[in-house]
Coordinates of C-alpha atoms in Angstrom, one line a residue:
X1 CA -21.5 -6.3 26.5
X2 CA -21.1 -3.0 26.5
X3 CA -23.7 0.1 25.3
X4 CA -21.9 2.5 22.6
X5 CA -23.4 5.3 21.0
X6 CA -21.8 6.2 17.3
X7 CA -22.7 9.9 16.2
X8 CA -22.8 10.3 12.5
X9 CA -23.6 7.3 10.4
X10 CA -20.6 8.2 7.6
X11 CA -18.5 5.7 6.2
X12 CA -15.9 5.8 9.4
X13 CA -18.7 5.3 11.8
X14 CA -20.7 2.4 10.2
X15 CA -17.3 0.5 9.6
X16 CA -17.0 0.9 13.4
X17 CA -20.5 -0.1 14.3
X18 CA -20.2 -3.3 12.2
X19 CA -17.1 -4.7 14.4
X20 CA -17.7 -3.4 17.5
X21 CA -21.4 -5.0 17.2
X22 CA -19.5 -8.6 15.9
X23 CA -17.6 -8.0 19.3
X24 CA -20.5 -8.4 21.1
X25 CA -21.5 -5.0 22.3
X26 CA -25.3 -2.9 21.6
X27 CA -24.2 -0.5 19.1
X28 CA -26.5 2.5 18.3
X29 CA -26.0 4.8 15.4
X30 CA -27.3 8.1 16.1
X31 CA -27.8 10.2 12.2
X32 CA -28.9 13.9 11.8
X33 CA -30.0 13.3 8.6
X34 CA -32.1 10.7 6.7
X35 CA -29.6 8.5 5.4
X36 CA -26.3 6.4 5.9
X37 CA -23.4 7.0 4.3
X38 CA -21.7 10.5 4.8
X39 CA -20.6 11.8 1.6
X40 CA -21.3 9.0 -0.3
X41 CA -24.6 10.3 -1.5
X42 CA -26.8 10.0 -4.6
X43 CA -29.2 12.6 -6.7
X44 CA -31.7 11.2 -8.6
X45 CA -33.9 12.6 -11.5
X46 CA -35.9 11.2 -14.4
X47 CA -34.4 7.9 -14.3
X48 CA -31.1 9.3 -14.1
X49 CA -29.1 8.6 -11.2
X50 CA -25.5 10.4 -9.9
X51 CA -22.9 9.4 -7.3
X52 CA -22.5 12.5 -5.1
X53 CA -19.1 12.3 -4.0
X54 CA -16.5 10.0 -4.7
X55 CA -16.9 8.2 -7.8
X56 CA -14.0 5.6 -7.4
X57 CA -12.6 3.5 -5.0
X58 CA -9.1 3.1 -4.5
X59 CA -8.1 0.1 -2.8
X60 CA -11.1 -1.9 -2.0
X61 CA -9.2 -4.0 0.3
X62 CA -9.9 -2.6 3.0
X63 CA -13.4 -2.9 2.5
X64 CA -13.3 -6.4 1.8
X65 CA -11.5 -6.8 5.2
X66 CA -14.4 -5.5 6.5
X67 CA -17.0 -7.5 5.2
X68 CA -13.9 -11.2 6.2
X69 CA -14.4 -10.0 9.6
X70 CA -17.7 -9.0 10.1
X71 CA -19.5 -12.1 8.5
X72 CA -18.8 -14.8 5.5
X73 CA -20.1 -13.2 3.3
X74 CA -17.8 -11.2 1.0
X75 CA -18.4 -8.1 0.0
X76 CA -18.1 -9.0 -4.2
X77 CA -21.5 -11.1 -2.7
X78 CA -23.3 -7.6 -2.0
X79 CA -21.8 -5.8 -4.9
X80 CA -20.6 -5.8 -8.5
X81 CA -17.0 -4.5 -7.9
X82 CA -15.2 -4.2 -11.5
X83 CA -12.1 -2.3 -12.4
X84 CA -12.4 0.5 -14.4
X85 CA -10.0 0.5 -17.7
X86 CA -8.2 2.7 -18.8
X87 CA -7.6 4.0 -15.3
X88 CA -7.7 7.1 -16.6
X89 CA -7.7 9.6 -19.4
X90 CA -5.1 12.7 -19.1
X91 CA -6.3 15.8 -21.5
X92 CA -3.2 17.8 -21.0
X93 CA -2.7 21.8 -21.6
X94 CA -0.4 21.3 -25.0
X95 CA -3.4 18.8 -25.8
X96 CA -1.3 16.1 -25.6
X97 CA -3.5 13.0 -24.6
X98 CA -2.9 9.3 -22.4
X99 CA -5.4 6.8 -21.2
X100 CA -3.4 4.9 -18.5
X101 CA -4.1 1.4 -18.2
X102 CA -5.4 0.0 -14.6
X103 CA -2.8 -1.6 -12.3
X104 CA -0.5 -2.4 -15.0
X105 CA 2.8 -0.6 -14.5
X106 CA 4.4 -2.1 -17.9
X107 CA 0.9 -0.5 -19.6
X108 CA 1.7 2.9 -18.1
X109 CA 5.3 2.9 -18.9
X110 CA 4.1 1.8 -23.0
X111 CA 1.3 4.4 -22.7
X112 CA 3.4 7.6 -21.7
X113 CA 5.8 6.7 -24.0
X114 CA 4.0 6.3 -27.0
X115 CA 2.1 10.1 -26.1
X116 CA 5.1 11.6 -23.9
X117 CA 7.8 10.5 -25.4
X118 CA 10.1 7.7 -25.4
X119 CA 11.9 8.1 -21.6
X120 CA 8.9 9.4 -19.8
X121 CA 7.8 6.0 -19.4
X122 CA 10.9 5.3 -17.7
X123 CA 10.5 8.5 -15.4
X124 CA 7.4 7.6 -13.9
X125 CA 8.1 3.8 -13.4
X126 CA 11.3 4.7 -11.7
X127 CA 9.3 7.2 -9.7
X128 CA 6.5 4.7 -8.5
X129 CA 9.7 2.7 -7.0
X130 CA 10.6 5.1 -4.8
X131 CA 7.0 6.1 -4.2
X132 CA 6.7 2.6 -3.2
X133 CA 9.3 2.9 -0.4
X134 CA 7.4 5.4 1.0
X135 CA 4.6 3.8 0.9
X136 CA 6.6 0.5 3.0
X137 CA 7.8 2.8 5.0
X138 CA 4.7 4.9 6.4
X139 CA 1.9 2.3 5.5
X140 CA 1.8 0.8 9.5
X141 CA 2.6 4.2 11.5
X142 CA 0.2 6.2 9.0
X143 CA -2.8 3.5 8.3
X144 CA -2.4 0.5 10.2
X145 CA -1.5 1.6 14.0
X146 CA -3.3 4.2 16.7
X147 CA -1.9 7.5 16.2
X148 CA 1.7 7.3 17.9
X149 CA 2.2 9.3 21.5
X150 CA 5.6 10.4 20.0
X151 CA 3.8 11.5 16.8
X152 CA 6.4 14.3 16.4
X153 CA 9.0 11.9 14.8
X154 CA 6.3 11.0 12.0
X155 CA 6.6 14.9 11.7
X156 CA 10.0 15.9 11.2
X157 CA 11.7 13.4 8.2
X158 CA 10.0 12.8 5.1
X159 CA 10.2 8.9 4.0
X160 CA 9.6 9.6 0.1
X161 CA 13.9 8.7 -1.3
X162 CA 14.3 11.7 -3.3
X163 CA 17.1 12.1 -5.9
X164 CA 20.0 14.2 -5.4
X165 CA 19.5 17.2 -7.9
X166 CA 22.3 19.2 -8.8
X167 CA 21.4 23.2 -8.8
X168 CA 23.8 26.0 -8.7
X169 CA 26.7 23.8 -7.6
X170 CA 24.2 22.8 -4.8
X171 CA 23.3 18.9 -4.4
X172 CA 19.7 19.5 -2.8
X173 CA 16.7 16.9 -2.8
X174 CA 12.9 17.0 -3.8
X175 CA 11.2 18.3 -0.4
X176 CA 7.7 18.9 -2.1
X177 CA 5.4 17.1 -4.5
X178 CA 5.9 19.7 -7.0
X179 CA 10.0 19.6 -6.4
X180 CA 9.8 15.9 -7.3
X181 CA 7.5 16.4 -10.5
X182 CA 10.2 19.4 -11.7
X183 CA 13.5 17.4 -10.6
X184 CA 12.6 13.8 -11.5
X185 CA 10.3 13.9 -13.4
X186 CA 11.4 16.7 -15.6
X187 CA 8.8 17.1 -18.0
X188 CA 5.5 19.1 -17.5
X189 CA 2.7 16.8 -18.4
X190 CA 4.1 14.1 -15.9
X191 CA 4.5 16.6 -13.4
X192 CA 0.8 17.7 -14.2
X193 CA -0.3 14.1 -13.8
X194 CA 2.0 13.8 -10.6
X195 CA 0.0 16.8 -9.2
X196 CA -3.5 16.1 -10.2
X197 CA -2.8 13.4 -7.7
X198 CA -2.4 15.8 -4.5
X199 CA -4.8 18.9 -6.2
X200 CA -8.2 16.4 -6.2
X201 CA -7.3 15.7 -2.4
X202 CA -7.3 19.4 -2.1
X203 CA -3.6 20.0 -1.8
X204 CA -1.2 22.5 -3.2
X205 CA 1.3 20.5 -4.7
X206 CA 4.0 23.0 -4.2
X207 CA 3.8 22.3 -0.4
X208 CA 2.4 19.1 0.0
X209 CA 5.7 17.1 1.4
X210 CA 7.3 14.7 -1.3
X211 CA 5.7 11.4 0.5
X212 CA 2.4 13.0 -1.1
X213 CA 3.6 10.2 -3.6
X214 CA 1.7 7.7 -1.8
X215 CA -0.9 8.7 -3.4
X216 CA -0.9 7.9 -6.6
X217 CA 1.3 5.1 -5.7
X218 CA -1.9 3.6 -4.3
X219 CA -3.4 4.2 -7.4
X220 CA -0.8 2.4 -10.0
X221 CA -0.3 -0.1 -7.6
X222 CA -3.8 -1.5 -6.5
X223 CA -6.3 0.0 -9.2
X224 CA -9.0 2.4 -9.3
X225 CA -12.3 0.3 -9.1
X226 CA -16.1 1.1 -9.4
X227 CA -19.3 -0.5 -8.3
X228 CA -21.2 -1.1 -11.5
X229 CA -25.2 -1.6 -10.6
X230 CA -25.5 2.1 -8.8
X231 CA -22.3 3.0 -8.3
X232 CA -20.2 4.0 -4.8
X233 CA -23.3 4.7 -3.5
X234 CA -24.1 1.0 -3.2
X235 CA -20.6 0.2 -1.3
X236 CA -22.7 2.4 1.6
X237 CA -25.9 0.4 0.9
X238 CA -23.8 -3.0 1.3
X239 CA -22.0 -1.6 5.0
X240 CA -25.3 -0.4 6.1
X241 CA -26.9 -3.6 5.5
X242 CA -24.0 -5.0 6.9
X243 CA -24.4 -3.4 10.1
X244 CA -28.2 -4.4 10.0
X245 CA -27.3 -7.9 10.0
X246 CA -25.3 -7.7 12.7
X247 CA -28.2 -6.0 14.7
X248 CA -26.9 -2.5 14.8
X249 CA -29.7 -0.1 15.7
X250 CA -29.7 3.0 13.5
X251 CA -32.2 6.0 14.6
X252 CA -32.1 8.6 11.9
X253 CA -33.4 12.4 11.9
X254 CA -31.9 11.7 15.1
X255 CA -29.4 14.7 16.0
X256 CA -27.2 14.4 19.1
X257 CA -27.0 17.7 21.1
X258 CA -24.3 16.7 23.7
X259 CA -21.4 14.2 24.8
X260 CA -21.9 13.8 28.8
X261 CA -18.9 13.0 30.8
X262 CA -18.8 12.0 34.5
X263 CA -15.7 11.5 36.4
X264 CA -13.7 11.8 33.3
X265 CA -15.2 9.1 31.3
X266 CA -18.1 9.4 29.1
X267 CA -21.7 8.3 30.4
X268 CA -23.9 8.6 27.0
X269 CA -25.6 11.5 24.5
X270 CA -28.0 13.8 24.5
X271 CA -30.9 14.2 21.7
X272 CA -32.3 16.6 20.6
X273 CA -35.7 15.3 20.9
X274 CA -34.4 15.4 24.8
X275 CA -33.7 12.4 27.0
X276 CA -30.0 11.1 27.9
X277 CA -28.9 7.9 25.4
X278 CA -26.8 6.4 28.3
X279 CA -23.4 4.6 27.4
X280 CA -20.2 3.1 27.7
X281 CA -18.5 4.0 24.9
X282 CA -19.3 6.8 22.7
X283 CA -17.7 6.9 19.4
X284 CA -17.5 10.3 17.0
X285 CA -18.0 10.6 13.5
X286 CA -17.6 14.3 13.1
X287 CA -15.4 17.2 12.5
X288 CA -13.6 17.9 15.8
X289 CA -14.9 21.9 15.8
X290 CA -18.3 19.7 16.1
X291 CA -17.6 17.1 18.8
X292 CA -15.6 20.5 20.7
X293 CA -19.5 21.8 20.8
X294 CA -21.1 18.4 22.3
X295 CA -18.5 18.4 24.4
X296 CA -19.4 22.1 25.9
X297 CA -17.2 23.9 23.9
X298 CA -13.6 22.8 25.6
X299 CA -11.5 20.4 23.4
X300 CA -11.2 16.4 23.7
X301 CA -7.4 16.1 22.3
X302 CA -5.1 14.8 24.7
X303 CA -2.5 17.3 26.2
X304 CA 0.1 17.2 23.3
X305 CA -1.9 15.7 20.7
X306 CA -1.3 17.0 17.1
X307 CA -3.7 19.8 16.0
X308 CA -7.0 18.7 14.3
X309 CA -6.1 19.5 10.5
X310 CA -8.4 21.6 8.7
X311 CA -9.0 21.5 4.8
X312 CA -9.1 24.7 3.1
X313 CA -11.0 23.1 -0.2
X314 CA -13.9 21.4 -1.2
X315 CA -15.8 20.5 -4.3
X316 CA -18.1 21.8 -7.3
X317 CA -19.7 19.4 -8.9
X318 CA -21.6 19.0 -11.8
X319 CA -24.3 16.4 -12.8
X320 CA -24.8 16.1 -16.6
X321 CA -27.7 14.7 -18.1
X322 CA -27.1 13.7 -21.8
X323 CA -29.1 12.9 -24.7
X324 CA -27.4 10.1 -26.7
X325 CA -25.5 7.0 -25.4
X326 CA -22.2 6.6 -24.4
X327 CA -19.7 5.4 -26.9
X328 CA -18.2 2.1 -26.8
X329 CA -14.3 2.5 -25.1
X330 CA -14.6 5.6 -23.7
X331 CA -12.7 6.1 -20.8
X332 CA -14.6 6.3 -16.8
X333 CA -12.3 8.9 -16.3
X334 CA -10.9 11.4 -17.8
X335 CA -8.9 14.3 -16.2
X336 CA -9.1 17.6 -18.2
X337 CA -5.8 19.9 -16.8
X338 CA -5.7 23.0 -16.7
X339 CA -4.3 25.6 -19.5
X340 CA -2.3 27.6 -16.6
X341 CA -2.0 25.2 -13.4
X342 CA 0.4 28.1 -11.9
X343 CA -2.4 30.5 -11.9
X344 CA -4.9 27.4 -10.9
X345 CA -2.6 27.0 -7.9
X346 CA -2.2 30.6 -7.0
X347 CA -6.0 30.9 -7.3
X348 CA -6.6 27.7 -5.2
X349 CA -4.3 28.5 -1.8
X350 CA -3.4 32.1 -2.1
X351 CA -4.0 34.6 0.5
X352 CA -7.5 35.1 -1.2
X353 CA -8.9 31.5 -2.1
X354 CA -11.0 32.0 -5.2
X355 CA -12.0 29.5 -8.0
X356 CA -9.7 29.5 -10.5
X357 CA -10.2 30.9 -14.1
X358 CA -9.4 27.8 -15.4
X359 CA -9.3 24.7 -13.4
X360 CA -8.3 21.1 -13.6
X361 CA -12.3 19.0 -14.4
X362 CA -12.2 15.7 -13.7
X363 CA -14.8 14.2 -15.5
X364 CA -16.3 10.8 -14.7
X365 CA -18.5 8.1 -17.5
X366 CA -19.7 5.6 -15.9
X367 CA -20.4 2.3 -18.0
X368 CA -23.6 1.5 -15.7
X369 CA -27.0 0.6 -17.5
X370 CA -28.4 1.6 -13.5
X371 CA -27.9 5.3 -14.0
X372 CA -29.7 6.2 -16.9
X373 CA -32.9 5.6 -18.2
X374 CA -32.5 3.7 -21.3
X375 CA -29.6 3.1 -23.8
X376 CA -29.6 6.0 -25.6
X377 CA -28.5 8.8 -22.6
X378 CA -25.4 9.0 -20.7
X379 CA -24.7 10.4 -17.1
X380 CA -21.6 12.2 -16.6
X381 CA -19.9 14.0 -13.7
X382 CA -17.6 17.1 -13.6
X383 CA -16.0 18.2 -10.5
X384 CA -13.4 20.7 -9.6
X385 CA -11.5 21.6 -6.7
X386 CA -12.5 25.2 -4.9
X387 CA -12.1 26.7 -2.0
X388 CA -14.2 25.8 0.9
X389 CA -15.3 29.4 1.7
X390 CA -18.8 31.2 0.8
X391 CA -19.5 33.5 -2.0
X392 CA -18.9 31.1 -4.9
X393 CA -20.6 32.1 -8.3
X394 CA -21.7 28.3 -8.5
X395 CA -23.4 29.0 -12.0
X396 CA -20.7 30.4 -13.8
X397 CA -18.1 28.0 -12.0
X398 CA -20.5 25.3 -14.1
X399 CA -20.2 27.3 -17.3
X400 CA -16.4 26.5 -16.4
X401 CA -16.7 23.0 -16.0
X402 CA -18.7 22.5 -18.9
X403 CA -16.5 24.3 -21.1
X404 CA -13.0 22.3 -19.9
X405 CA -15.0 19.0 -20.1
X406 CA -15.7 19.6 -24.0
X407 CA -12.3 19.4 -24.3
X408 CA -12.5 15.5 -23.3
X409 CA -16.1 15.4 -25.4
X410 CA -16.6 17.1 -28.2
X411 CA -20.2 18.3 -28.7
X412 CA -21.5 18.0 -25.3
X413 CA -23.2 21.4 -25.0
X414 CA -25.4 19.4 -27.8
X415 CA -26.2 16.7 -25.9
X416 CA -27.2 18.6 -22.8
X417 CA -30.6 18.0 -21.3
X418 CA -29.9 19.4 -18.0
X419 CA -27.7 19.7 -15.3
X420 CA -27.6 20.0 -11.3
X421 CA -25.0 21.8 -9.7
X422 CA -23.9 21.1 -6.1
X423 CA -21.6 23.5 -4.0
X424 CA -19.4 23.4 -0.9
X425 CA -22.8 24.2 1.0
X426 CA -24.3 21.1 -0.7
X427 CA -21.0 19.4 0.6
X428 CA -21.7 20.5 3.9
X429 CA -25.0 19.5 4.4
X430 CA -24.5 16.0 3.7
X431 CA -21.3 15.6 5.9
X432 CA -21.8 18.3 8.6
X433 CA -18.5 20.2 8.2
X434 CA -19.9 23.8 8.2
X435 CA -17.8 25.3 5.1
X436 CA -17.9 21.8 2.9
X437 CA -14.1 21.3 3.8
X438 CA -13.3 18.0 2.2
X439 CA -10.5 16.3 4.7
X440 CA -6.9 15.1 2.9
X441 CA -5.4 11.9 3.8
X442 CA -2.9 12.0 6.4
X443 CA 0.7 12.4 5.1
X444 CA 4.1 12.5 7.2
X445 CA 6.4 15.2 7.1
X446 CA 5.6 19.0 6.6
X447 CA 5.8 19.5 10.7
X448 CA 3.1 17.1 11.3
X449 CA 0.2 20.0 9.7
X450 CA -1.0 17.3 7.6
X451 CA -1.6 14.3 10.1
X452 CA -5.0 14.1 11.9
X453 CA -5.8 13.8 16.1
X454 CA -5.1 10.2 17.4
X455 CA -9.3 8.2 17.5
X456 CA -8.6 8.7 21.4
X457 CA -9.4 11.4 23.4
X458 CA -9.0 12.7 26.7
X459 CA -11.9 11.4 27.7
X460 CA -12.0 8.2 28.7
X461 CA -14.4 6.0 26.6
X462 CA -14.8 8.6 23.7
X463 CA -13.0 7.9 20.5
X464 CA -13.3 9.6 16.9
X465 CA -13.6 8.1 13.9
X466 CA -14.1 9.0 9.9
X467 CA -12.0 11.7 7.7
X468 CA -11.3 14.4 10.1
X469 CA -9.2 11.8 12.6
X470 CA -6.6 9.4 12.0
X471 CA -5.6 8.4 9.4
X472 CA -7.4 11.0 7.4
X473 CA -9.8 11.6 4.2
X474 CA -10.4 9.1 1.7
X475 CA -12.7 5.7 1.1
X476 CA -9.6 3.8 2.4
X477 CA -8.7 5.7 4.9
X478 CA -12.6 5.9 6.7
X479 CA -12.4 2.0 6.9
X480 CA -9.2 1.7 8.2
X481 CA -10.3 4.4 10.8
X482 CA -13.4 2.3 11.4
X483 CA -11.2 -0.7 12.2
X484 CA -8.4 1.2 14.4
X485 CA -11.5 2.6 16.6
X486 CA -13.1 -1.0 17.0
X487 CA -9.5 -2.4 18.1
X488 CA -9.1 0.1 20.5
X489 CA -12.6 -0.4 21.8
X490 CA -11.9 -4.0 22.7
X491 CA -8.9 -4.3 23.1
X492 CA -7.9 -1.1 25.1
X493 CA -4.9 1.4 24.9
X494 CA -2.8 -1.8 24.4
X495 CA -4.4 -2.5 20.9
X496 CA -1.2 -1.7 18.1
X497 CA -3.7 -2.3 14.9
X498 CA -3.5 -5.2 12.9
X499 CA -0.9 -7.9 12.3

């Protein structure tokens, strides 16, 4: 049995803690702050209650694995997972409007028909084939297996099958998400719904590689789901208690100053309360600018390793409190695009990050009796994507928010009670990433800037887990992460992830 100290008691990290302490060894969680769960926060206020950060969950498997391997108990025992239908609500800039159903690709197809036209359907079911080649093709390297050593040949082709397009006597092929929505696509409302896709990860459609498709592919294909009774922020309460069960020791307000290494290999943390936390195994749940500092300020990767990938967005957000109670049907979601998604773009990643004029809202309804106080007043999200840098005008950025989001409910300025608005700084305070930089999943392609370090370092005995190491950002992606770390733990550099 060995002793290992986690840092950071995110998503990533407790998913770690929970199999590494069913292997036997003393895990102790080590959190700055007063709580588990990372970005998976809540706000609470008078009797209303908000989910503040992600509000769906996209392929829960991976959290059910979790909860197979760590116990019998499953996790639907601990939580009210339900799929939310329509999977979505599309408010586009002509004001053309789709609710898409959940997991039901002949539902889509009928759906954008019926609103887009009678060959869009086809469009986008032929293009979640190919998206699902991609997928085939990069699910093991990308989610499933250690960071490769020869990561370089995850860098250089990109696995999404794009169609030959013919353009000025020149045969050439989608290379970007945006090329595919123009090319195959061909119609700007899919190619809007193809890029909302990459944009509320915090990419830039017209660079993210083509195998962005994944994405969404993951969507259509396993469902967008919710956990009714408290929302996401119970999926966090269910892994921490999880990890209680399975005696993992949690010390909160607890921050940890330092990594110490001897001989190469790493011998424990420092506290700031003082005193040395001595152990075998130390594993990282934090941006790797932050473990660079515990570690005295040199870098961890391995000689050759792929850059740590840094996001250049984050998140407004704003929580609505309404008088009057949601209406039967209404969709969970509904994304709100914007009137001029060049200029959004432009705005977004150009030299001069700003929030744009008018941004894509998503806008999120929960049907949960646990977030309101009684029947007659609804809680609704807004959030945007902005850049993760300071000097955001976070009021009038609301104002923004509030006035796309009418478009998807009428009247809502007159249901207003009050609001709360929470920033990139907000962001940062809850997950420790100093400008609120929301990390993207990891994607092949695009000369490797969008894959994330390997959960091993050059230290022997210190691994990194969570969104800002392999495989990335994203619910999923943390709990794979968490389970990639715990198989190298115990079963050493050998360990080639799950079968």
């Amino acid at each position: 049995m060995a002793r290992i100290a986690v840092i950071g008691a995110g998503m990533g990290a407790m998913a770690a803690a929970a199999r590494l302490a069913v292997a036997g060894h003393r895990v102790v969680v080590y959190e700055r702050t007063g709580t588990y769960g990372g970005a998976l926060g809540r706000f609470e206020r008078d009797g209303f209650s908000f989910d503040t950060g992600p509000g769906l969950l996209p392929l829960p498997a991976v959290w059910r694995d979790l909860f197979v391997k760590t116990g019998k108990e499953p996790l639907e025992d601990r939580v009210e997972l339900v799929q939310v239908d329509p999977s979505s609500r599309h408010v586009f800039a002509d004001g053309t409007q789709v609710a898409l159903p959940n997991a039901s690709r002949a539902g889509v197809v009928d759906a954008l028909d019926a609103a887009l036209g009678p060959t869009a359907g086809r469009r986008w079911s032929d293009f979640l084939v190919r998206a699902r080649e991609a997928w085939d093709r990069t699910r093991r390297p990308l989610l499933e297996e250690p960071l490769w050593p020869n990561w370089e040949v995850l860098a250089e082709r990109d696995p999404y099958p794009s169609v030959p397009h013919k353009r000025l006597l020149r045969t050439r092929r989608a290379g970007t998400l945006a090329e595919v929505g123009a090319w195959e696509l061909r119609d700007a409302r899919l190619a809007a719904l193809l890029g909302s896709h990459a944009l509320a990860y915090g990419l830039d459609p017209r660079t993210a590689p083509a195998n962005t498709a994944v994405l969404p592919y993951m969507e259509y294909a396993f469902g967008m789901w919710y956990v009714r009774g408290g929302g996401l922020r119970e999926l966090a309460r269910a892994v921490y208690e999880r990890c209680l069960a399975r005696r993992v020791e949690f010390r909160f307000d607890a921050e940890v100053t330092g990594v110490v290494e001897r001989d190469g290999r790493v011998a424990g943390v420092e506290l700031a309360e003082g005193g040395l936390a001595e152990a075998e195994f130390v594993v990282a749940g934090v941006a790797p600018e932050v473990l660079d500092r515990l570690c005295g300020g040199s870098t961890v990767r391995a000689a050759g390793e792929v850059p740590p990938q840094r996001g250049g967005a984050s998140r407004l957000t704003v929580h609505l409190a309404l008088r009057g109670g949601r209406a039967e049907g209404t969709a969970h979601r509904t994304v709100v695009h914007s009137e001029d998604g060049g200029a959004e773009l432009d705005a977004l990643f150009g030299a001069e990050p700003r929030m744009p004029a008018r941004a894509t809202v998503t806008v999120l309804r929960p049907d949960d009796p646990a977030l309101v106080p009684d029947a007659d007043h609804e809680a609704v999200t807004l959030s945007s994507v902005v850049p993760a840098v300071g000097g955001l005008d976070a009021e009038a950025g609301a104002e923004h928010l509030v006035d796309a989001a009418e478009r998807a409910i009428p009247g809502l300025r007159d249901r207003l009670l009050w609001r709360e608005v929470r920033t990139p700084a907000d962001v940062a305070a809850a997950t420790g990433v100093a400008d609120g930089a929301i990390p993207v999943p990891t994607l092949a392609a695009a000369g490797g800037r969008l894959l994330h370090a390997a959960n091993s370092t050059r230290v022997a005995g210190l691994f990194t887990v969570g969104g800002w190491s392999h495989p990335g950002g994203g619910l999923p992606h943390a709990g794979m992460s968490g389970a990639l770390v715990a198989g190298l733990v115990v079963e050493g550099p050998e360990f080639r992830g799950s079968q």
